[in-house]
Short mmCIF file of C-alpha atoms and ligand atoms in Angstrom, two decimals:
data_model
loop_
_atom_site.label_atom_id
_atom_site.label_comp_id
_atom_site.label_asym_id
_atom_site.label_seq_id
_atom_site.Cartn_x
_atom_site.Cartn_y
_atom_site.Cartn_z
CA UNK A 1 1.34 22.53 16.72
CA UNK A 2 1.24 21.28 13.21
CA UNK A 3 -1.41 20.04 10.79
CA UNK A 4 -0.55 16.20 10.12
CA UNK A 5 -1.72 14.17 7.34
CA UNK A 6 -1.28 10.49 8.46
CA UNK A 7 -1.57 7.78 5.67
CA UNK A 8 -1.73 4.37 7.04
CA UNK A 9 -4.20 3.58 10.00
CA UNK A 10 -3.47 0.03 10.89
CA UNK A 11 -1.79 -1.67 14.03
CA UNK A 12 1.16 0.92 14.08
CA UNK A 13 -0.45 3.72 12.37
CA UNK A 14 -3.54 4.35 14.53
CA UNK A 15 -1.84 4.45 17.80
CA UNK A 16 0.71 6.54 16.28
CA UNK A 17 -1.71 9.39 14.98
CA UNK A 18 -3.80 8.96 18.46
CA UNK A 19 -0.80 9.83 19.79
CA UNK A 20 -0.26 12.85 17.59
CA UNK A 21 -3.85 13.92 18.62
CA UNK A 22 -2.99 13.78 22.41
CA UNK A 23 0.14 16.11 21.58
CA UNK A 24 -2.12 18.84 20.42
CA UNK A 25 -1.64 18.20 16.82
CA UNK A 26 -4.51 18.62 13.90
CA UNK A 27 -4.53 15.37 12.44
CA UNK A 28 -6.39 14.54 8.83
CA UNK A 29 -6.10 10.84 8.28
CA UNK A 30 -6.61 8.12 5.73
CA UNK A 31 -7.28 4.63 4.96
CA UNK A 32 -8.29 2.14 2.51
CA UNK A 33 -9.89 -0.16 5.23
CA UNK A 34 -12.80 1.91 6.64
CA UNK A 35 -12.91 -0.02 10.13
CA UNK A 36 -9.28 1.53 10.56
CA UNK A 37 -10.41 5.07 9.86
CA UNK A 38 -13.62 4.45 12.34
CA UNK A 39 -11.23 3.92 14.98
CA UNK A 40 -9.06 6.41 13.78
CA UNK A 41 -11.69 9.02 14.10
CA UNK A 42 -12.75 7.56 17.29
CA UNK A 43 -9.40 8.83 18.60
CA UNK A 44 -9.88 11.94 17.18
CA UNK A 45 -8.59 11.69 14.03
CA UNK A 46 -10.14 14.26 11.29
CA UNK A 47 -11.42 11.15 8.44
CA UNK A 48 -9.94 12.04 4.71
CA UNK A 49 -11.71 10.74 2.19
CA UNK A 50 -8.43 10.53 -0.08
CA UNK A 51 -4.64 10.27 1.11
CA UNK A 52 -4.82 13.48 -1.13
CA UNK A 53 -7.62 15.11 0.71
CA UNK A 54 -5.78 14.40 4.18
CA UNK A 55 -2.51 15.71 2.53
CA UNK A 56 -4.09 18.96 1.64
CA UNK A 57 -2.76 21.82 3.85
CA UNK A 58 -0.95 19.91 5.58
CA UNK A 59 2.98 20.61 7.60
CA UNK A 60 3.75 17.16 7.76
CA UNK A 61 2.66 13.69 6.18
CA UNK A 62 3.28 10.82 7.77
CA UNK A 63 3.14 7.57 5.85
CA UNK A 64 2.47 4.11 7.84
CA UNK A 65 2.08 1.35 4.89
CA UNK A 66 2.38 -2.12 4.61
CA UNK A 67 5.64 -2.53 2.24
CA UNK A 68 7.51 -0.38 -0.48
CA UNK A 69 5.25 -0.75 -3.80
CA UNK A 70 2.20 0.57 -1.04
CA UNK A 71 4.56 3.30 -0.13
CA UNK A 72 5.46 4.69 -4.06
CA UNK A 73 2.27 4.12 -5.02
CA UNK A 74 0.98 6.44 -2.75
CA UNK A 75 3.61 9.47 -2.99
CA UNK A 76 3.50 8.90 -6.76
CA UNK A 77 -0.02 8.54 -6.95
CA UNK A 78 -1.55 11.92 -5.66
CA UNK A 79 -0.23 12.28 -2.03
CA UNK A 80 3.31 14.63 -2.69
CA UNK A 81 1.14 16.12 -5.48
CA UNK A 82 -1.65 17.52 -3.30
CA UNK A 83 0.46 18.64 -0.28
CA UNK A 84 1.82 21.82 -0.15
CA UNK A 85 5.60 22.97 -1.31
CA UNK A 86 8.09 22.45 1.40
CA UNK A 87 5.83 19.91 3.63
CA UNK A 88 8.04 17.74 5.32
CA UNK A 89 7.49 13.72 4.26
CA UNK A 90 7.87 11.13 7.40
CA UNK A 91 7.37 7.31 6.26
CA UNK A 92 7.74 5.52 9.43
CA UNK A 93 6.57 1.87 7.33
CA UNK A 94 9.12 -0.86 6.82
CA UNK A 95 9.87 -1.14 3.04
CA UNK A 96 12.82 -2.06 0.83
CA UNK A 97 15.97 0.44 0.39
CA UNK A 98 15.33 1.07 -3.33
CA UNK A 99 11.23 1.98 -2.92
CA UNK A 100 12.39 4.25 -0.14
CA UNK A 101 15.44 6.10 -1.88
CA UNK A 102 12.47 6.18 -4.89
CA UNK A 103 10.21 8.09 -2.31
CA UNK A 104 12.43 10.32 -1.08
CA UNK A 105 13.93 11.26 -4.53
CA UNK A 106 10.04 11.76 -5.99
CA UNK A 107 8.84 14.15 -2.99
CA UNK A 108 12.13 15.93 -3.31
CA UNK A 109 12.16 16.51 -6.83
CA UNK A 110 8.71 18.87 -6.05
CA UNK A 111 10.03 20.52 -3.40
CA UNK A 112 9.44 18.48 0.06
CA UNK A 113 11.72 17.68 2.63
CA UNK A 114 11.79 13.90 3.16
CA UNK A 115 12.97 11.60 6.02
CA UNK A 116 12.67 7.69 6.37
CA UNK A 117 11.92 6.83 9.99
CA UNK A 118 10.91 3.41 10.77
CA UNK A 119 10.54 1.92 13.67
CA UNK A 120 11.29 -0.87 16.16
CA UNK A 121 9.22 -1.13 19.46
CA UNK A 122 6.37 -2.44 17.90
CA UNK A 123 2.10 -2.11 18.62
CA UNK A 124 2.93 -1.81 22.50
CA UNK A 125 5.35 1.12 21.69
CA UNK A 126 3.69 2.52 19.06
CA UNK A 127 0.78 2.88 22.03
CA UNK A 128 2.68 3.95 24.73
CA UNK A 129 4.83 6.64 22.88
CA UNK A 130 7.68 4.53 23.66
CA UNK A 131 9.06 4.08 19.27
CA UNK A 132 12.87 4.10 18.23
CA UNK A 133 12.77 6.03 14.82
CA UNK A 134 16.13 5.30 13.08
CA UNK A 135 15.68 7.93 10.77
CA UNK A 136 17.43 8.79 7.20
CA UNK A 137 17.28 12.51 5.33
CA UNK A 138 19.40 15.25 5.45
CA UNK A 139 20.30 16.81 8.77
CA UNK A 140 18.29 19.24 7.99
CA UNK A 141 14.77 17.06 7.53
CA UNK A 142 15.62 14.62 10.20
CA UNK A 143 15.78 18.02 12.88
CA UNK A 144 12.50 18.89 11.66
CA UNK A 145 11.13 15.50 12.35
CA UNK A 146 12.41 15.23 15.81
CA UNK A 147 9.45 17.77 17.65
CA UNK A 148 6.56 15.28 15.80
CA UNK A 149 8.33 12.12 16.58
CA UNK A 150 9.02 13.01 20.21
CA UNK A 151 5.21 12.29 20.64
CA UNK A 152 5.49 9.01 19.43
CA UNK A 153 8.78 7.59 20.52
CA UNK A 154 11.42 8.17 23.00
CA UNK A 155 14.81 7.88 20.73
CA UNK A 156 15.39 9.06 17.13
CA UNK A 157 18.59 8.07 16.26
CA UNK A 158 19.90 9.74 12.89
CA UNK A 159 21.51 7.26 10.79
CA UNK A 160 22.49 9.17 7.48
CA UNK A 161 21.21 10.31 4.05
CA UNK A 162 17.96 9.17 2.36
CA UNK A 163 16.95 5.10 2.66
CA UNK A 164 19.59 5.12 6.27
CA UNK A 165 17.07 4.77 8.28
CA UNK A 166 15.45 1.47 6.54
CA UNK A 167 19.05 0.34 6.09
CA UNK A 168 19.54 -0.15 9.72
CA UNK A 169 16.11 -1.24 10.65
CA UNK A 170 16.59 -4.60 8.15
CA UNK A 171 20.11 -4.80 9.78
CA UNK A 172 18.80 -4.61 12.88
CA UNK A 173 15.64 -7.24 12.27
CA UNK A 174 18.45 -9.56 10.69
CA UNK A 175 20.57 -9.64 14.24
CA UNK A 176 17.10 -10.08 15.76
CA UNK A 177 16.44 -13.10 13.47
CA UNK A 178 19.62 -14.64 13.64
CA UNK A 179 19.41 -14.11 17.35
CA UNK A 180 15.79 -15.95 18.05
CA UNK A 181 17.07 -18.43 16.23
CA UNK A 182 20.15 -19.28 18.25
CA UNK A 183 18.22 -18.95 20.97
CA UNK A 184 15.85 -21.89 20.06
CA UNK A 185 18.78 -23.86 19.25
CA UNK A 186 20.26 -23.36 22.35
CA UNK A 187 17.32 -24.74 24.08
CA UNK A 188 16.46 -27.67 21.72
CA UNK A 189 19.68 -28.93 22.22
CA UNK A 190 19.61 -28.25 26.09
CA UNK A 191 16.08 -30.32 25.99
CA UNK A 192 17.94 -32.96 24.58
CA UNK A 193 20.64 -33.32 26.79
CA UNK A 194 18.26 -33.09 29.82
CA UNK A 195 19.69 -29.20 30.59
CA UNK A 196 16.48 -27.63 32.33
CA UNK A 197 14.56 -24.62 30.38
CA UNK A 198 15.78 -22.51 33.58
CA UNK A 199 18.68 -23.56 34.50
CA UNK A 200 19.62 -22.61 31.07
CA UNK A 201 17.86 -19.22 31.18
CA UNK A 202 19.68 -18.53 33.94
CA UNK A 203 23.31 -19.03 32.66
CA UNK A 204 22.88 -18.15 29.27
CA UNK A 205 21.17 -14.58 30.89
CA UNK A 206 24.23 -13.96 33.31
CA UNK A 207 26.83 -14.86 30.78
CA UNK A 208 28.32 -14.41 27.05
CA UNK A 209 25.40 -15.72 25.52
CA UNK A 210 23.18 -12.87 26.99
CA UNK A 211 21.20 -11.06 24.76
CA UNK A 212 18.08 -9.00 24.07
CA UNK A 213 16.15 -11.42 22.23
CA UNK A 214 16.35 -13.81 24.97
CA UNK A 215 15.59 -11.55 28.19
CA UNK A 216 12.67 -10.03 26.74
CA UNK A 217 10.90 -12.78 24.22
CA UNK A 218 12.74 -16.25 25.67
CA UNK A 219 11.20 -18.51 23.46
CA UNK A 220 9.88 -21.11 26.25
CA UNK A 221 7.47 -20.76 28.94
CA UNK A 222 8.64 -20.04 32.56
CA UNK A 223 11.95 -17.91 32.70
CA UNK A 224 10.25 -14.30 31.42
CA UNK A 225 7.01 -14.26 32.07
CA UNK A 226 5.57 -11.85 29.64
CA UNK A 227 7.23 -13.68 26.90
CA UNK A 228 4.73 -14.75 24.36
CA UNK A 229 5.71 -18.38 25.19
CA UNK A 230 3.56 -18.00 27.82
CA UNK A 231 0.43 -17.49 26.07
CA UNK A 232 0.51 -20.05 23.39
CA UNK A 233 2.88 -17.50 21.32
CA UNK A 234 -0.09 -14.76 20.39
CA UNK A 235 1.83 -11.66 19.14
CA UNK A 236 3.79 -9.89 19.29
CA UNK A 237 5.63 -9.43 16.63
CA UNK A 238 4.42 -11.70 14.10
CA UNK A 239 6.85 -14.32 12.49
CA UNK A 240 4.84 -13.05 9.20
CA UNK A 241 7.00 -9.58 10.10
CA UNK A 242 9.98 -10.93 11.21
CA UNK A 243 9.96 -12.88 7.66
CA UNK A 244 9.17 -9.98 5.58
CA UNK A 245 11.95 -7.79 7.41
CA UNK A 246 14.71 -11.14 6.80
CA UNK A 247 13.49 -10.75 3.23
CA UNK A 248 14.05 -7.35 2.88
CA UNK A 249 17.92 -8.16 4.84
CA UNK A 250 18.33 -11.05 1.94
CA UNK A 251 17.36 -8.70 -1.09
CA UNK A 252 19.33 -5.60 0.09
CA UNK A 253 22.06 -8.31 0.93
CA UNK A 254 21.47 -9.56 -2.66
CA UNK A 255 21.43 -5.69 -4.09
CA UNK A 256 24.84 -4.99 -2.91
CA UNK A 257 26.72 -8.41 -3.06
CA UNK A 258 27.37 -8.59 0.77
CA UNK A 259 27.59 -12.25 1.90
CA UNK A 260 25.01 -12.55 4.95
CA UNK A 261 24.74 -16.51 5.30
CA UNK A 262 23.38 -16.55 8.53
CA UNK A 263 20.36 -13.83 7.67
CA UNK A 264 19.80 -15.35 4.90
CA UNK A 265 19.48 -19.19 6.57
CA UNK A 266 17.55 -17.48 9.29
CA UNK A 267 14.76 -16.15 6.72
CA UNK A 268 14.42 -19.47 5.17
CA UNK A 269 13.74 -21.14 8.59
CA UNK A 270 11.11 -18.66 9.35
CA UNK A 271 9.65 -18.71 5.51
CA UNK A 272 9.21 -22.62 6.46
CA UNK A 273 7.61 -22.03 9.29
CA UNK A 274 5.40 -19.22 8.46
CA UNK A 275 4.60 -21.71 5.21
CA UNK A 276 3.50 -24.26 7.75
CA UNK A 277 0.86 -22.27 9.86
CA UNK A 278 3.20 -20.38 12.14
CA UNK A 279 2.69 -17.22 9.94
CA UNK A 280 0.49 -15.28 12.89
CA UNK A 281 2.08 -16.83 15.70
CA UNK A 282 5.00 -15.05 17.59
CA UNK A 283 8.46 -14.99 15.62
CA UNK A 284 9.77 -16.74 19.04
CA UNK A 285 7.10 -20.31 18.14
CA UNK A 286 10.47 -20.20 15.64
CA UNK A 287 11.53 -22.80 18.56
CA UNK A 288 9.44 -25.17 17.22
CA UNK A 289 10.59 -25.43 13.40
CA UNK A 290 13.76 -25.95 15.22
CA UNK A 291 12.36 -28.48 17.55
CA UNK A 292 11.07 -30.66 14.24
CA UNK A 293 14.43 -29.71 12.35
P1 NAD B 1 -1.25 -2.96 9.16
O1 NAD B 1 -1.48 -3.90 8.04
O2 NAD B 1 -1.98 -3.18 10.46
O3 NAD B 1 -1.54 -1.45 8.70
C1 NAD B 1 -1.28 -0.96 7.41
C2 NAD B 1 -2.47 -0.13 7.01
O4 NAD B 1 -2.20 0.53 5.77
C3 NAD B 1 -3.75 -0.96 6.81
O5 NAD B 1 -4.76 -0.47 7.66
C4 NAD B 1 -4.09 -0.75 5.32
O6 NAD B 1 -5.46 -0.71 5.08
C5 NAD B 1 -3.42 0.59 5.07
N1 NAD B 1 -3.13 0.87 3.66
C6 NAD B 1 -2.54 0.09 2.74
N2 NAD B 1 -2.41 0.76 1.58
C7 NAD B 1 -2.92 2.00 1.77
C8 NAD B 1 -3.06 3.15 0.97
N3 NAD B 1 -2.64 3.18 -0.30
N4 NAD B 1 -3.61 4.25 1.50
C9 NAD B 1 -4.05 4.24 2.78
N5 NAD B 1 -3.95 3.18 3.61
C10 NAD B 1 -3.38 2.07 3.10
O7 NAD B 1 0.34 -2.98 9.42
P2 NAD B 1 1.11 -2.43 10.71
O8 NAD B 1 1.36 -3.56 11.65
O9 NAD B 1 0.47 -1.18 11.19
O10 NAD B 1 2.52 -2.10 10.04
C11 NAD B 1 2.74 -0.93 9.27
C12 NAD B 1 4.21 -0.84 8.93
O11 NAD B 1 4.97 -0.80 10.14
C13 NAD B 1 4.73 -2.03 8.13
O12 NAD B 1 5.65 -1.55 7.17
C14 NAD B 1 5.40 -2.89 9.18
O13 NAD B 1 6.44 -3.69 8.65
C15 NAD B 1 5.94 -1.83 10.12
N6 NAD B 1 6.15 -2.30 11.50
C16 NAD B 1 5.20 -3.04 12.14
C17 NAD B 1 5.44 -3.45 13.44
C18 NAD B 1 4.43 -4.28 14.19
O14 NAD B 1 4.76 -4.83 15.24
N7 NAD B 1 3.18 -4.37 13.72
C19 NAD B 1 6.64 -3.11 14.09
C20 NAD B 1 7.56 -2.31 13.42
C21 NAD B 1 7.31 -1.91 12.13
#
């Protein structure tokens, strides 16, 4: 068993290092936001007073931040300083390409091994254990990861070198994005021809238009009932997420002169609608910016 440090105690991060507690790990954990270290502690969690202090001693440091600049700050800032030589650095947030290669390439220049390893499965798999890491590193880093992230998740699918892992997470979210999208097309235009919701679920789900975005999170009420259609589109994953993970797909599209129309039309629908109060809602409510047009 290993002594974690776990930076980041928020929706993802304190189920995460709950779960790292229940595998028989000793975990030392930190955050800004006291009422997230409370319940942190409450699960069992060893409180830090500094990302520093939790660092201290520890085998592994797992980072669970809000975006890239939260992410440098922190390694850069005290956290790779105060852990000891050869820990091995997990950041499991969603950030940019650039702050993650920046990351990697500051812990590794004193000595850590490093590995990028966010997520999809969201609060619901971050509770259950149930996480896909798509993870980035060398070989090397990324086996050492996989015994602490089998507590967490049930895949960890190695993607490449350093930043590989947030590379196919925004790629991912943009398909995802694009997809919802569609999806809500597809039914606003079925509304308007007088195509019933189900009837519609029920082809498009047994035929080429099948996909995962519509089984599991069918943007109307009725065909999947634990779609968050059905409960006046709580979250879920947040269309406040989905738009910060299109940005990230636009930016990194932008870095590297790849032409990714669709992602990028997709992120400006949801920045609309997230403008216009949709922000906390469900990224699947996307159906009704497309209902307005
Ligand atoms: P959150 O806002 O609930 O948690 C982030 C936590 O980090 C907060 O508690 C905040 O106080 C803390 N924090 C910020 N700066 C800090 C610092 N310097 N030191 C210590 N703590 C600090 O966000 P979340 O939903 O848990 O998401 C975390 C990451 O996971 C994000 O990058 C997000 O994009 C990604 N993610 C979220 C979901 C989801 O469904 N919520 C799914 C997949 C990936």
């Amino acid at each position: 068993m290993a002594a974690i440090a776990f930076i980041g105690l928020g929706n993802m991060g304190g189920p995460m290092a709950a779960n790292l507690v229940g595998a028989g790990h000793a975990v030392a954990g930190f955050d800004l936001d006291p009422a997230a270290l409370d319940a942190a502690r409450a699960a069992g969690v060893t409180a830090a007073a500094s990302a520093a202090e939790a660092a201290a001693g520890a085998d592994v440091v797992v980072t669970m931040l809000p975006a890239g600049q939260h992410l440098v700050a922190a390694y850069e800032g005290g956290l790779v300083a105060a852990a000891p030589e050869g820990a091995l650095f997990i950041d499991s947030s969603t950030v940019d390409v650039a702050s993650s290669r920046r990351a990697h390439a500051f812990a590794a220049a004193r000595g850590m091994s490093t590995v990028d390893a966010p997520v999809s499965g969201g609060v619901a798999g971050a509770v259950a254990g149930t996480l896909t890491f798509m993870a980035g590193g060398a070989p090397e880093a990324v086996e050492r990861a996989r015994p602490i992230l089998a507590a967490l998740g049930r895949r960890v699918v190695a993607c490449g070198g350093p930043g590989a892992g947030q590379a196919a997470k925004l790629c991912n979210n943009m398909v995802l994005g694009i997809a919802m999208v569609g999806i809500s097309e597809a039914f606003v235009l079925a509304e308007k021809l007088g195509l019933d919701h189900q009837a519609l679920f029920d082809v498009v789900s047994t035929s080429s238009g099948q996909c995962w975005a519509l089984t599991n999170h069918c943007p109307v009420p009725g065909p999947v009932p634990a779609s968050a259609a059905n409960r006046a589109y709580a979250p879920g994953f947040a269309a406040a997420l989905m738009l910060k993970d299109l940005t990230l797909a636009r930016d990194a599209a932008d870095s590297v002169g790849a032409d990714t129309a669709l992602g990028r039309h997709a992120r400006d629908i949801f920045a609309a609608f997230a403008e216009g109060g949709g922000a906390a809602l469900d990224y699947s409510a996307v159906i009704e910016a497309v209902r307005r047009g």
